[in-house]
């Protein structure tokens, strides 16, 4: 199996996990959703997929009130990928978390970094 085929299978697996977690979120079972993402992360090694999963896990942690855990996941997630849409989204989420912590200067810094990612990457509008 080629590397591209393996990556495609990985993305399909991740999409299935996201569907499962979305259903659990509708049932207000965030802890079970977090476990599903953790299970995916325990078996996935590819940086692009790990980055996406860590970003999603950060959202769950934020909803569960673990803002520091969410921040750690977002920092790790953005380091796994180059300048692109995924990194941009992680940086915006870091800015939002900083605002929740009432750290406006740090939030503004993350928003500036996100704009720089738009300049460095391709196909990112920076509209947010």
mmCIF file of N, CA and C in Angstrom:
data_model
loop_
_atom_site.group_PDB
_atom_site.id
_atom_site.type_symbol
_atom_site.label_atom_id
_atom_site.label_comp_id
_atom_site.label_asym_id
_atom_site.label_seq_id
_atom_site.Cartn_x
_atom_site.Cartn_y
_atom_site.Cartn_z
ATOM 1 N N UNK A 1 0.845 -1.177 0.000
ATOM 2 C CA UNK A 1 0.000 0.000 0.000
ATOM 3 C C UNK A 1 0.891 1.241 0.000
ATOM 4 N N UNK A 2 0.560 2.200 -0.848
ATOM 5 C CA UNK A 2 1.373 3.412 -0.963
ATOM 6 C C UNK A 2 1.170 4.308 0.264
ATOM 7 N N UNK A 3 2.071 5.250 0.414
ATOM 8 C CA UNK A 3 1.988 6.196 1.531
ATOM 9 C C UNK A 3 0.701 7.030 1.449
ATOM 10 N N UNK A 4 0.322 7.439 0.233
ATOM 11 C CA UNK A 4 -0.907 8.209 0.054
ATOM 12 C C UNK A 4 -2.139 7.392 0.420
ATOM 13 N N UNK A 5 -2.146 6.104 0.054
ATOM 14 C CA UNK A 5 -3.282 5.253 0.395
ATOM 15 C C UNK A 5 -3.383 5.076 1.911
ATOM 16 N N UNK A 6 -2.229 4.936 2.565
ATOM 17 C CA UNK A 6 -2.224 4.810 4.022
ATOM 18 C C UNK A 6 -2.754 6.078 4.674
ATOM 19 N N UNK A 7 -2.345 7.236 4.146
ATOM 20 C CA UNK A 7 -2.809 8.507 4.687
ATOM 21 C C UNK A 7 -4.316 8.647 4.487
ATOM 22 N N UNK A 8 -4.804 8.258 3.299
ATOM 23 C CA UNK A 8 -6.241 8.303 3.046
ATOM 24 C C UNK A 8 -7.008 7.435 4.042
ATOM 25 N N UNK A 9 -6.493 6.249 4.329
ATOM 26 C CA UNK A 9 -7.136 5.368 5.312
ATOM 27 C C UNK A 9 -7.098 6.006 6.696
ATOM 28 N N UNK A 10 -6.001 6.666 7.013
ATOM 29 C CA UNK A 10 -5.884 7.352 8.297
ATOM 30 C C UNK A 10 -6.915 8.451 8.435
ATOM 31 N N UNK A 11 -7.109 9.228 7.354
ATOM 32 C CA UNK A 11 -8.109 10.298 7.391
ATOM 33 C C UNK A 11 -9.513 9.724 7.518
ATOM 34 N N UNK A 12 -9.769 8.617 6.833
ATOM 35 C CA UNK A 12 -11.092 7.986 6.949
ATOM 36 C C UNK A 12 -11.349 7.530 8.380
ATOM 37 N N UNK A 13 -10.314 6.942 8.992
ATOM 38 C CA UNK A 13 -10.419 6.509 10.388
ATOM 39 C C UNK A 13 -10.700 7.718 11.285
ATOM 40 N N UNK A 14 -9.994 8.818 11.055
ATOM 41 C CA UNK A 14 -10.174 10.012 11.867
ATOM 42 C C UNK A 14 -11.581 10.586 11.680
ATOM 43 N N UNK A 15 -12.096 10.571 10.458
ATOM 44 C CA UNK A 15 -13.448 11.070 10.210
ATOM 45 C C UNK A 15 -14.470 10.225 10.973
ATOM 46 N N UNK A 16 -14.280 8.921 11.013
ATOM 47 C CA UNK A 16 -15.178 8.047 11.772
ATOM 48 C C UNK A 16 -15.134 8.382 13.256
ATOM 49 N N UNK A 17 -13.926 8.627 13.762
ATOM 50 C CA UNK A 17 -13.782 9.003 15.178
ATOM 51 C C UNK A 17 -14.510 10.325 15.435
ATOM 52 N N UNK A 18 -14.345 11.295 14.531
ATOM 53 C CA UNK A 18 -15.024 12.589 14.718
ATOM 54 C C UNK A 18 -16.541 12.428 14.729
ATOM 55 N N UNK A 19 -17.067 11.553 13.875
ATOM 56 C CA UNK A 19 -18.515 11.306 13.869
ATOM 57 C C UNK A 19 -18.963 10.712 15.206
ATOM 58 N N UNK A 20 -18.196 9.769 15.707
ATOM 59 C CA UNK A 20 -18.513 9.154 17.001
ATOM 60 C C UNK A 20 -18.491 10.197 18.104
ATOM 61 N N UNK A 21 -17.445 11.011 18.105
ATOM 62 C CA UNK A 21 -17.307 12.035 19.146
ATOM 63 C C UNK A 21 -18.429 13.078 19.035
ATOM 64 N N UNK A 22 -18.781 13.452 17.826
ATOM 65 C CA UNK A 22 -19.880 14.412 17.645
ATOM 66 C C UNK A 22 -21.179 13.864 18.240
ATOM 67 N N UNK A 23 -21.435 12.588 18.035
ATOM 68 C CA UNK A 23 -22.628 11.964 18.622
ATOM 69 C C UNK A 23 -22.555 11.990 20.145
ATOM 70 N N UNK A 24 -21.383 11.697 20.675
ATOM 71 C CA UNK A 24 -21.210 11.723 22.129
ATOM 72 C C UNK A 24 -21.374 13.142 22.676
ATOM 73 N N UNK A 25 -20.927 14.130 21.927
ATOM 74 C CA UNK A 25 -21.083 15.522 22.349
ATOM 75 C C UNK A 25 -22.562 15.894 22.393
ATOM 76 N N UNK A 26 -23.338 15.421 21.438
ATOM 77 C CA UNK A 26 -24.780 15.689 21.438
ATOM 78 C C UNK A 26 -25.451 15.078 22.661
ATOM 79 N N UNK A 27 -24.883 13.978 23.127
ATOM 80 C CA UNK A 27 -25.405 13.314 24.331
ATOM 81 C C UNK A 27 -24.811 13.919 25.606
ATOM 82 N N UNK A 28 -24.010 14.969 25.449
ATOM 83 C CA UNK A 28 -23.338 15.644 26.564
ATOM 84 C C UNK A 28 -22.377 14.712 27.298
ATOM 85 N N UNK A 29 -21.761 13.796 26.543
ATOM 86 C CA UNK A 29 -20.806 12.856 27.120
ATOM 87 C C UNK A 29 -19.410 13.208 26.601
ATOM 88 N N UNK A 30 -18.910 14.353 27.060
ATOM 89 C CA UNK A 30 -17.609 14.835 26.591
ATOM 90 C C UNK A 30 -16.461 13.944 27.045
ATOM 91 N N UNK A 31 -16.596 13.353 28.213
ATOM 92 C CA UNK A 31 -15.531 12.490 28.727
ATOM 93 C C UNK A 31 -15.341 11.268 27.831
ATOM 94 N N UNK A 32 -16.435 10.678 27.385
ATOM 95 C CA UNK A 32 -16.340 9.529 26.468
ATOM 96 C C UNK A 32 -15.759 9.983 25.131
ATOM 97 N N UNK A 33 -16.135 11.182 24.687
ATOM 98 C CA UNK A 33 -15.565 11.727 23.459
ATOM 99 C C UNK A 33 -14.071 11.912 23.566
ATOM 100 N N UNK A 34 -13.640 12.412 24.704
ATOM 101 C CA UNK A 34 -12.206 12.589 24.955
ATOM 102 C C UNK A 34 -11.487 11.244 24.900
ATOM 103 N N UNK A 35 -12.103 10.216 25.444
ATOM 104 C CA UNK A 35 -11.505 8.870 25.411
ATOM 105 C C UNK A 35 -11.362 8.356 23.984
ATOM 106 N N UNK A 36 -12.350 8.652 23.143
ATOM 107 C CA UNK A 36 -12.280 8.233 21.735
ATOM 108 C C UNK A 36 -11.107 8.909 21.024
ATOM 109 N N UNK A 37 -10.934 10.198 21.262
ATOM 110 C CA UNK A 37 -9.820 10.917 20.633
ATOM 111 C C UNK A 37 -8.494 10.408 21.180
ATOM 112 N N UNK A 38 -8.429 10.155 22.483
ATOM 113 C CA UNK A 38 -7.206 9.609 23.079
ATOM 114 C C UNK A 38 -6.844 8.261 22.460
ATOM 115 N N UNK A 39 -7.847 7.425 22.227
ATOM 116 C CA UNK A 39 -7.601 6.117 21.617
ATOM 117 C C UNK A 39 -7.046 6.287 20.206
ATOM 118 N N UNK A 40 -7.599 7.224 19.451
ATOM 119 C CA UNK A 40 -7.091 7.495 18.110
ATOM 120 C C UNK A 40 -5.637 7.958 18.181
ATOM 121 N N UNK A 41 -5.352 8.892 19.081
ATOM 122 C CA UNK A 41 -3.988 9.421 19.211
ATOM 123 C C UNK A 41 -2.989 8.341 19.639
ATOM 124 N N UNK A 42 -3.463 7.362 20.391
ATOM 125 C CA UNK A 42 -2.557 6.303 20.851
ATOM 126 C C UNK A 42 -2.083 5.407 19.711
ATOM 127 N N UNK A 43 -2.844 5.377 18.603
ATOM 128 C CA UNK A 43 -2.474 4.499 17.486
ATOM 129 C C UNK A 43 -1.990 5.264 16.256
ATOM 130 N N UNK A 44 -2.131 6.580 16.239
ATOM 131 C CA UNK A 44 -1.785 7.367 15.053
ATOM 132 C C UNK A 44 -0.449 8.071 15.242
ATOM 133 N N UNK A 45 0.419 7.947 14.229
ATOM 134 C CA UNK A 45 1.748 8.555 14.318
ATOM 135 C C UNK A 45 1.971 9.689 13.312
ATOM 136 N N UNK A 46 1.140 9.777 12.290
ATOM 137 C CA UNK A 46 1.356 10.793 11.249
ATOM 138 C C UNK A 46 1.048 12.192 11.774
ATOM 139 N N UNK A 47 1.984 13.130 11.562
ATOM 140 C CA UNK A 47 1.853 14.469 12.136
ATOM 141 C C UNK A 47 0.573 15.213 11.755
ATOM 142 N N UNK A 48 0.147 15.116 10.502
ATOM 143 C CA UNK A 48 -1.042 15.856 10.073
ATOM 144 C C UNK A 48 -2.283 15.382 10.814
ATOM 145 N N UNK A 49 -2.407 14.078 10.950
ATOM 146 C CA UNK A 49 -3.562 13.516 11.641
ATOM 147 C C UNK A 49 -3.496 13.785 13.137
ATOM 148 N N UNK A 50 -2.310 13.652 13.704
ATOM 149 C CA UNK A 50 -2.149 13.940 15.132
ATOM 150 C C UNK A 50 -2.477 15.403 15.431
ATOM 151 N N UNK A 51 -2.042 16.299 14.550
ATOM 152 C CA UNK A 51 -2.314 17.716 14.744
ATOM 153 C C UNK A 51 -3.816 17.981 14.760
ATOM 154 N N UNK A 52 -4.525 17.416 13.811
ATOM 155 C CA UNK A 52 -5.966 17.610 13.739
ATOM 156 C C UNK A 52 -6.647 17.039 14.984
ATOM 157 N N UNK A 53 -6.236 15.846 15.383
ATOM 158 C CA UNK A 53 -6.841 15.206 16.556
ATOM 159 C C UNK A 53 -6.531 15.989 17.838
ATOM 160 N N UNK A 54 -5.323 16.489 17.957
ATOM 161 C CA UNK A 54 -4.973 17.287 19.141
ATOM 162 C C UNK A 54 -5.790 18.579 19.194
ATOM 163 N N UNK A 55 -6.020 19.190 18.049
ATOM 164 C CA UNK A 55 -6.855 20.380 18.013
ATOM 165 C C UNK A 55 -8.276 20.086 18.464
ATOM 166 N N UNK A 56 -8.799 18.948 18.042
ATOM 167 C CA UNK A 56 -10.143 18.553 18.438
ATOM 168 C C UNK A 56 -10.189 18.218 19.925
ATOM 169 N N UNK A 57 -9.150 17.519 20.395
ATOM 170 C CA UNK A 57 -9.078 17.187 21.821
ATOM 171 C C UNK A 57 -9.008 18.461 22.656
ATOM 172 N N UNK A 58 -8.298 19.470 22.156
ATOM 173 C CA UNK A 58 -8.222 20.743 22.870
ATOM 174 C C UNK A 58 -9.604 21.357 23.039
ATOM 175 N N UNK A 59 -10.421 21.258 22.004
ATOM 176 C CA UNK A 59 -11.788 21.787 22.096
ATOM 177 C C UNK A 59 -12.585 21.059 23.174
ATOM 178 N N UNK A 60 -12.446 19.735 23.223
ATOM 179 C CA UNK A 60 -13.143 18.964 24.254
ATOM 180 C C UNK A 60 -12.649 19.346 25.642
ATOM 181 N N UNK A 61 -11.323 19.466 25.789
ATOM 182 C CA UNK A 61 -10.767 19.844 27.085
ATOM 183 C C UNK A 61 -11.254 21.225 27.512
ATOM 184 N N UNK A 62 -11.332 22.135 26.562
ATOM 185 C CA UNK A 62 -11.824 23.475 26.877
ATOM 186 C C UNK A 62 -13.263 23.404 27.388
ATOM 187 N N UNK A 63 -14.091 22.617 26.720
ATOM 188 C CA UNK A 63 -15.486 22.481 27.145
ATOM 189 C C UNK A 63 -15.603 21.822 28.511
ATOM 190 N N UNK A 64 -14.616 20.989 28.853
ATOM 191 C CA UNK A 64 -14.612 20.338 30.161
ATOM 192 C C UNK A 64 -13.970 21.221 31.240
ATOM 193 N N UNK A 65 -13.496 22.396 30.851
ATOM 194 C CA UNK A 65 -12.914 23.333 31.807
ATOM 195 C C UNK A 65 -11.419 23.202 31.995
ATOM 196 N N UNK A 66 -10.763 22.342 31.232
ATOM 197 C CA UNK A 66 -9.312 22.153 31.331
ATOM 198 C C UNK A 66 -8.619 23.075 30.324
ATOM 199 N N UNK A 67 -8.576 24.363 30.640
ATOM 200 C CA UNK A 67 -8.023 25.343 29.708
ATOM 201 C C UNK A 67 -6.518 25.167 29.515
ATOM 202 N N UNK A 68 -5.810 24.808 30.563
ATOM 203 C CA UNK A 68 -4.360 24.593 30.424
ATOM 204 C C UNK A 68 -4.063 23.365 29.571
ATOM 205 N N UNK A 69 -4.832 22.292 29.770
ATOM 206 C CA UNK A 69 -4.671 21.096 28.938
ATOM 207 C C UNK A 69 -4.982 21.389 27.480
ATOM 208 N N UNK A 70 -6.009 22.215 27.258
ATOM 209 C CA UNK A 70 -6.362 22.610 25.893
ATOM 210 C C UNK A 70 -5.219 23.397 25.261
ATOM 211 N N UNK A 71 -4.649 24.304 26.025
ATOM 212 C CA UNK A 71 -3.538 25.106 25.503
ATOM 213 C C UNK A 71 -2.343 24.225 25.150
ATOM 214 N N UNK A 72 -2.013 23.281 26.005
ATOM 215 C CA UNK A 72 -0.892 22.366 25.736
ATOM 216 C C UNK A 72 -1.126 21.584 24.445
ATOM 217 N N UNK A 73 -2.350 21.090 24.262
ATOM 218 C CA UNK A 73 -2.664 20.339 23.046
ATOM 219 C C UNK A 73 -2.535 21.216 21.805
ATOM 220 N N UNK A 74 -3.008 22.450 21.888
ATOM 221 C CA UNK A 74 -2.924 23.353 20.735
ATOM 222 C C UNK A 74 -1.474 23.713 20.412
ATOM 223 N N UNK A 75 -0.670 23.922 21.432
ATOM 224 C CA UNK A 75 0.745 24.226 21.194
ATOM 225 C C UNK A 75 1.448 23.054 20.517
ATOM 226 N N UNK A 76 1.141 21.852 20.970
ATOM 227 C CA UNK A 76 1.724 20.658 20.354
ATOM 228 C C UNK A 76 1.209 20.500 18.926
ATOM 229 N N UNK A 77 -0.085 20.680 18.740
ATOM 230 C CA UNK A 77 -0.708 20.500 17.420
ATOM 231 C C UNK A 77 -0.090 21.430 16.383
ATOM 232 N N UNK A 78 0.133 22.683 16.736
ATOM 233 C CA UNK A 78 0.661 23.642 15.760
ATOM 234 C C UNK A 78 2.112 23.350 15.409
ATOM 235 N N UNK A 79 2.835 22.708 16.309
ATOM 236 C CA UNK A 79 4.238 22.371 16.036
ATOM 237 C C UNK A 79 4.386 21.178 15.095
ATOM 238 N N UNK A 80 3.323 20.419 14.918
ATOM 239 C CA UNK A 80 3.383 19.214 14.084
ATOM 240 C C UNK A 80 3.223 19.498 12.596
ATOM 241 N N UNK A 81 2.741 20.688 12.252
ATOM 242 C CA UNK A 81 2.458 21.000 10.849
ATOM 243 C C UNK A 81 3.114 22.313 10.449
ATOM 244 N N UNK A 82 3.330 22.443 9.151
ATOM 245 C CA UNK A 82 3.896 23.675 8.613
ATOM 246 C C UNK A 82 2.813 24.716 8.413
ATOM 247 N N UNK A 83 3.208 25.853 7.830
ATOM 248 C CA UNK A 83 2.226 26.918 7.631
ATOM 249 C C UNK A 83 1.111 26.459 6.702
ATOM 250 N N UNK A 84 -0.076 26.471 7.222
ATOM 251 C CA UNK A 84 -1.249 26.045 6.471
ATOM 252 C C UNK A 84 -2.487 26.310 7.292
ATOM 253 N N UNK A 85 -3.598 25.892 6.764
ATOM 254 C CA UNK A 85 -4.876 26.182 7.402
ATOM 255 C C UNK A 85 -4.966 25.587 8.813
ATOM 256 N N UNK A 86 -4.497 24.348 8.984
ATOM 257 C CA UNK A 86 -4.564 23.706 10.297
ATOM 258 C C UNK A 86 -3.806 24.485 11.355
ATOM 259 N N UNK A 87 -2.615 24.897 11.026
ATOM 260 C CA UNK A 87 -1.807 25.676 11.969
ATOM 261 C C UNK A 87 -2.498 26.995 12.293
ATOM 262 N N UNK A 88 -3.031 27.641 11.269
ATOM 263 C CA UNK A 88 -3.764 28.900 11.431
ATOM 264 C C UNK A 88 -4.924 28.728 12.416
ATOM 265 N N UNK A 89 -5.692 27.663 12.256
ATOM 266 C CA UNK A 89 -6.834 27.413 13.136
ATOM 267 C C UNK A 89 -6.366 27.193 14.571
ATOM 268 N N UNK A 90 -5.280 26.460 14.754
ATOM 269 C CA UNK A 90 -4.748 26.235 16.107
ATOM 270 C C UNK A 90 -4.328 27.557 16.744
ATOM 271 N N UNK A 91 -3.723 28.425 15.964
ATOM 272 C CA UNK A 91 -3.273 29.714 16.494
ATOM 273 C C UNK A 91 -4.457 30.603 16.868
ATOM 274 N N UNK A 92 -5.515 30.571 16.062
ATOM 275 C CA UNK A 92 -6.733 31.309 16.421
ATOM 276 C C UNK A 92 -7.334 30.764 17.716
ATOM 277 N N UNK A 93 -7.332 29.450 17.859
ATOM 278 C CA UNK A 93 -7.873 28.834 19.074
ATOM 279 C C UNK A 93 -7.032 29.212 20.295
ATOM 280 N N UNK A 94 -5.715 29.311 20.119
ATOM 281 C CA UNK A 94 -4.859 29.756 21.219
ATOM 282 C C UNK A 94 -5.206 31.185 21.624
ATOM 283 N N UNK A 95 -5.468 32.042 20.650
ATOM 284 C CA UNK A 95 -5.883 33.404 20.954
ATOM 285 C C UNK A 95 -7.180 33.430 21.744
ATOM 286 N N UNK A 96 -8.133 32.609 21.326
ATOM 287 C CA UNK A 96 -9.422 32.540 22.017
ATOM 288 C C UNK A 96 -9.251 32.061 23.462
ATOM 289 N N UNK A 97 -8.383 31.065 23.657
ATOM 290 C CA UNK A 97 -8.125 30.572 25.016
ATOM 291 C C UNK A 97 -7.508 31.661 25.887
ATOM 292 N N UNK A 98 -6.599 32.418 25.321
ATOM 293 C CA UNK A 98 -5.969 33.497 26.084
ATOM 294 C C UNK A 98 -7.012 34.534 26.510
ATOM 295 N N UNK A 99 -7.958 34.809 25.640
ATOM 296 C CA UNK A 99 -9.025 35.746 26.010
ATOM 297 C C UNK A 99 -9.847 35.199 27.171
ATOM 298 N N UNK A 100 -10.087 33.881 27.180
ATOM 299 C CA UNK A 100 -10.821 33.271 28.298
ATOM 300 C C UNK A 100 -10.055 33.416 29.610
ATOM 301 N N UNK A 101 -8.735 33.431 29.508
ATOM 302 C CA UNK A 101 -7.879 33.612 30.691
ATOM 303 C C UNK A 101 -7.667 35.091 31.010
ATOM 304 N N UNK A 102 -8.316 35.960 30.227
ATOM 305 C CA UNK A 102 -8.188 37.413 30.383
ATOM 306 C C UNK A 102 -6.747 37.895 30.157
ATOM 307 N N UNK A 103 -6.119 37.297 29.137
ATOM 308 C CA UNK A 103 -4.761 37.704 28.749
ATOM 309 C C UNK A 103 -4.832 38.255 27.328
ATOM 310 N N UNK A 104 -5.338 39.490 27.242
ATOM 311 C CA UNK A 104 -5.586 40.114 25.943
ATOM 312 C C UNK A 104 -4.308 40.313 25.139
ATOM 313 N N UNK A 105 -3.204 40.681 25.792
ATOM 314 C CA UNK A 105 -1.947 40.891 25.066
ATOM 315 C C UNK A 105 -1.453 39.589 24.431
ATOM 316 N N UNK A 106 -1.548 38.503 25.184
ATOM 317 C CA UNK A 106 -1.129 37.205 24.639
ATOM 318 C C UNK A 106 -2.063 36.774 23.508
ATOM 319 N N UNK A 107 -3.351 37.036 23.657
ATOM 320 C CA UNK A 107 -4.312 36.713 22.598
ATOM 321 C C UNK A 107 -3.964 37.473 21.324
ATOM 322 N N UNK A 108 -3.685 38.764 21.458
ATOM 323 C CA UNK A 108 -3.333 39.575 20.290
ATOM 324 C C UNK A 108 -2.077 39.034 19.616
ATOM 325 N N UNK A 109 -1.139 38.558 20.423
ATOM 326 C CA UNK A 109 0.085 37.977 19.872
ATOM 327 C C UNK A 109 -0.229 36.739 19.034
ATOM 328 N N UNK A 110 -1.121 35.882 19.526
ATOM 329 C CA UNK A 110 -1.492 34.684 18.770
ATOM 330 C C UNK A 110 -2.225 35.054 17.493
ATOM 331 N N UNK A 111 -3.038 36.093 17.538
ATOM 332 C CA UNK A 111 -3.736 36.521 16.329
ATOM 333 C C UNK A 111 -2.752 37.065 15.293
ATOM 334 N N UNK A 112 -1.711 37.764 15.756
ATOM 335 C CA UNK A 112 -0.679 38.233 14.824
ATOM 336 C C UNK A 112 0.087 37.053 14.222
ATOM 337 N N UNK A 113 0.388 36.069 15.049
ATOM 338 C CA UNK A 113 1.082 34.864 14.567
ATOM 339 C C UNK A 113 0.217 34.153 13.523
ATOM 340 N N UNK A 114 -1.091 34.085 13.770
ATOM 341 C CA UNK A 114 -2.009 33.452 12.805
ATOM 342 C C UNK A 114 -1.981 34.196 11.471
ATOM 343 N N UNK A 115 -1.930 35.522 11.523
ATOM 344 C CA UNK A 115 -1.842 36.295 10.277
ATOM 345 C C UNK A 115 -0.524 36.020 9.554
ATOM 346 N N UNK A 116 0.557 35.873 10.309
ATOM 347 C CA UNK A 116 1.849 35.546 9.699
ATOM 348 C C UNK A 116 1.778 34.163 9.032
ATOM 349 N N UNK A 117 1.101 33.227 9.666
ATOM 350 C CA UNK A 117 0.914 31.899 9.069
ATOM 351 C C UNK A 117 0.168 32.022 7.750
ATOM 352 N N UNK A 118 -0.821 32.918 7.678
ATOM 353 C CA UNK A 118 -1.551 33.149 6.424
ATOM 354 C C UNK A 118 -0.597 33.622 5.333
ATOM 355 N N UNK A 119 0.321 34.490 5.699
ATOM 356 C CA UNK A 119 1.268 35.016 4.714
ATOM 357 C C UNK A 119 2.219 33.919 4.219
ATOM 358 N N UNK A 120 2.630 33.046 5.136
ATOM 359 C CA UNK A 120 3.598 31.994 4.812
ATOM 360 C C UNK A 120 2.959 30.813 4.089
ATOM 361 N N UNK A 121 1.697 30.546 4.382
ATOM 362 C CA UNK A 121 1.021 29.391 3.801
ATOM 363 C C UNK A 121 0.345 29.740 2.492
ATOM 364 N N UNK A 122 -0.286 28.734 1.914
ATOM 365 C CA UNK A 122 -1.007 28.935 0.656
ATOM 366 C C UNK A 122 -2.487 28.638 0.877
ATOM 367 N N UNK A 123 -3.319 29.437 0.232
ATOM 368 C CA UNK A 123 -4.754 29.173 0.260
ATOM 369 C C UNK A 123 -5.442 29.468 1.575
ATOM 370 N N UNK A 124 -4.865 30.339 2.378
ATOM 371 C CA UNK A 124 -5.481 30.707 3.659
ATOM 372 C C UNK A 124 -5.922 32.160 3.534
ATOM 373 N N UNK A 125 -7.193 32.412 3.707
ATOM 374 C CA UNK A 125 -7.697 33.763 3.498
ATOM 375 C C UNK A 125 -7.403 34.695 4.664
ATOM 376 N N UNK A 126 -7.339 34.151 5.861
ATOM 377 C CA UNK A 126 -7.145 34.993 7.024
ATOM 378 C C UNK A 126 -8.390 35.789 7.365
ATOM 379 N N UNK A 127 -9.522 35.390 6.834
ATOM 380 C CA UNK A 127 -10.761 36.128 7.017
ATOM 381 C C UNK A 127 -11.261 36.163 8.452
ATOM 382 N N UNK A 128 -10.911 35.157 9.232
ATOM 383 C CA UNK A 128 -11.368 35.122 10.621
ATOM 384 C C UNK A 128 -10.692 36.220 11.402
#
